[in-house]
Short mmCIF file of C-alpha atoms in Angstrom, two decimals:
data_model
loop_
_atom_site.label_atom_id
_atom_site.label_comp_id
_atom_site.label_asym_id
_atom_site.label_seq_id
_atom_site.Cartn_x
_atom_site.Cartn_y
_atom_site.Cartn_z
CA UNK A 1 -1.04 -1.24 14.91
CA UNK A 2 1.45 -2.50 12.56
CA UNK A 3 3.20 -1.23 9.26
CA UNK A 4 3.17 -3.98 6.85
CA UNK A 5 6.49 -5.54 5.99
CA UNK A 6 8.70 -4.12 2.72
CA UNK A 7 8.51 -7.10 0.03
CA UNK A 8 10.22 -5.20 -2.81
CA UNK A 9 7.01 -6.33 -5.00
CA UNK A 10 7.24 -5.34 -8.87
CA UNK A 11 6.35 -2.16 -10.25
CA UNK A 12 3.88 -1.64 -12.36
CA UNK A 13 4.09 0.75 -15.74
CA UNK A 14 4.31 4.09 -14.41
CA UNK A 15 1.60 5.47 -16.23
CA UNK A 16 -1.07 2.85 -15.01
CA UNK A 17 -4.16 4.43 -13.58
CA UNK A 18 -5.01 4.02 -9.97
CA UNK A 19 -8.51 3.17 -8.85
CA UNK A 20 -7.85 1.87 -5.00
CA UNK A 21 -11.89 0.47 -5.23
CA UNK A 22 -11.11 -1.55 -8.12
CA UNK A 23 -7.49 -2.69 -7.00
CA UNK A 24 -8.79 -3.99 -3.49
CA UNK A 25 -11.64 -5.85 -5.24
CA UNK A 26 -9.06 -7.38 -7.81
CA UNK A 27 -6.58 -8.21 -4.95
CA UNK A 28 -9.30 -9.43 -3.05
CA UNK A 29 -10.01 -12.36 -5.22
CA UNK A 30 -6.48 -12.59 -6.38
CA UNK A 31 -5.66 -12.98 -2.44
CA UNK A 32 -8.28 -15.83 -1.58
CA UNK A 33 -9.78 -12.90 0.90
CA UNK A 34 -13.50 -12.54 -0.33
CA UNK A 35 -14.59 -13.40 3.42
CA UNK A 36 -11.97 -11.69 5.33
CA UNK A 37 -8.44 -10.57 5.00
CA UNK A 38 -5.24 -13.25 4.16
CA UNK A 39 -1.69 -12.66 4.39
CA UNK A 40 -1.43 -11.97 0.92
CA UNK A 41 -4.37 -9.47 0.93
CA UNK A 42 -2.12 -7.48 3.51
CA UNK A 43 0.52 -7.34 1.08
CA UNK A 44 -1.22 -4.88 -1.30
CA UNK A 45 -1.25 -2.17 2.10
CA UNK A 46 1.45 0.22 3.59
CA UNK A 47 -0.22 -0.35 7.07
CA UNK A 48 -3.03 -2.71 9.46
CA UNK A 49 -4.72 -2.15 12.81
CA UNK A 50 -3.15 -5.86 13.92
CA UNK A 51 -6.09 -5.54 16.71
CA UNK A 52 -8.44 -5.99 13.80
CA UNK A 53 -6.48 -7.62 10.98
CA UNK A 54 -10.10 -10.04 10.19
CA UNK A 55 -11.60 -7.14 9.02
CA UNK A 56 -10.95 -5.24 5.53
CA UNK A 57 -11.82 -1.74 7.27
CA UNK A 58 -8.18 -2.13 9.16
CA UNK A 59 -6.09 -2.07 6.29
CA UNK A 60 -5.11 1.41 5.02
CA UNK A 61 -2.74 2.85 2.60
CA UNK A 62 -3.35 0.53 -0.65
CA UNK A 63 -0.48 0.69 -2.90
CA UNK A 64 -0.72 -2.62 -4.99
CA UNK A 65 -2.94 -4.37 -7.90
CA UNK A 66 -3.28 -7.19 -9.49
CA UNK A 67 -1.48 -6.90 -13.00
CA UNK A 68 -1.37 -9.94 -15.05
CA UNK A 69 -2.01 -12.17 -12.33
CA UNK A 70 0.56 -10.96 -10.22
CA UNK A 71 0.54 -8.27 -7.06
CA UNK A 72 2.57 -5.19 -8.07
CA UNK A 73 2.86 -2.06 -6.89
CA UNK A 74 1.55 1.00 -8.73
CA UNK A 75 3.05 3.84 -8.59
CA UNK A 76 0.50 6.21 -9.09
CA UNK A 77 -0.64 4.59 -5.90
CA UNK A 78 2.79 5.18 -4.34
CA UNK A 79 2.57 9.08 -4.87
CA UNK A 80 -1.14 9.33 -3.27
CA UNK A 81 0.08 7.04 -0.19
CA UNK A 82 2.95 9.36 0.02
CA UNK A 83 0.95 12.22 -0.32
CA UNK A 84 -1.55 11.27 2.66
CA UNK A 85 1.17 10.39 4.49
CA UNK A 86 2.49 13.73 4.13
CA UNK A 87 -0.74 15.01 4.85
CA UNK A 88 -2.54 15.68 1.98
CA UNK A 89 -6.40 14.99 1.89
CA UNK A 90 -6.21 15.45 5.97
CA UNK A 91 -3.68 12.64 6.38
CA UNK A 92 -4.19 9.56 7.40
CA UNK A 93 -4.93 7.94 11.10
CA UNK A 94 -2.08 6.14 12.32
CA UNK A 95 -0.25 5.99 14.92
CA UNK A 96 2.40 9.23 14.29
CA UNK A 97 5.59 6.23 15.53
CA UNK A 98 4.21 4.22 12.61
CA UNK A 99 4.56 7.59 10.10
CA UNK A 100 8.15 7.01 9.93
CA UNK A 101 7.85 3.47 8.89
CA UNK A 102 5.79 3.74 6.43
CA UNK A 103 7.62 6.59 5.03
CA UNK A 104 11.21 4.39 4.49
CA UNK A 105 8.91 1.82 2.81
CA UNK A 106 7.27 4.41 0.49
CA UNK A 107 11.11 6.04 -0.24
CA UNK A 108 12.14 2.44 -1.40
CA UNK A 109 9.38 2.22 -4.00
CA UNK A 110 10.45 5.98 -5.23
CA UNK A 111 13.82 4.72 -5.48
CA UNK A 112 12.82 1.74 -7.47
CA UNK A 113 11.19 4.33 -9.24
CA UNK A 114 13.84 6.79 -9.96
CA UNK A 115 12.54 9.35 -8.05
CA UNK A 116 12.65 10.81 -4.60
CA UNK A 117 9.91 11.33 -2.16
CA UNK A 118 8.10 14.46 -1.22
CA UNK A 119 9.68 14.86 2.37
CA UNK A 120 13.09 14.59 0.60
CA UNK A 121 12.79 17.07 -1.67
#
C-alpha cells in the first residue's frame, strides 16, 4: 500500500471540468500504459496497492489529466479526492496510516491553489 510521491505537477485552470473516466483514458495513452500501469501513469493518482501496481484497478484517488500534452493536476479533481478522503461518497479504502499522507499531499495542491482544505477549515 503506498501513497504516491508529491511531484508539485502544474495546475490546471480552475474551472476545468473533471471526468476521472476520460482523464485515466487520456493519461493512459499519454503514459505509454494501454497494457498495464507505468510510472508515469501512477503519477496522475494520490495512492496504489504496491502489491498490485500491474493492474489499473490498484490505483485510486485520480487527481491529474492530460492538458495540452502535459500531466497536470485539476483541481476540480483535487476537491473530490479531498472530499472522499474526508469521507464523502463512503470514503475511500485505504489503509487509515496512509489517510494522513495523502491528506498533506492534497493540502499542497490547495495551497498552490489559494485555498485551504476541508479538514482545515
Amino acid at each position: 500500500m503506498t501513497v504516491t510521491q508529491f511531484h508539485d505537477l502544474p495546475l490546471a485552470d480552475r474551472d476545468r471540468e473533471w471526468d476521472a473516466a476520460a482523464a485515466e483514458k487520456r493519461v493512459r495513452k499519454w503514459a505509454d500504459a494501454e497494457n498495464g500501469p507505468t510510472g508515469k501513469y501512477r503519477d496522475a493518482f494520490l495512492w496504489y496497492d504496491s502489491d498490485d501496481a500491474d493492474e489499473f484497478g490498484a490505483y485510486k484517488l485520480p487527481i491529474a489529466d492530460v492538458v495540452g500534452g502535459e500531466l497536470k493536476v485539476v483541481p476540480r479533481a483535487v476537491i473530490a479526492a479531498a472530499g472522499v478522503v474526508d469521507g464523502a461518497r463512503g470514503g475511500v479504502k485505504i489503509p487509515q496510516g496512509d489517510i494522513e499522507r495523502v491528506k498533506k499531499n492534497l493540502a499542497k495542491y490547495y495551497a498552490k491553489m489559494g485555498d485551504t482544505p476541508p479538514w482545515e477549515r
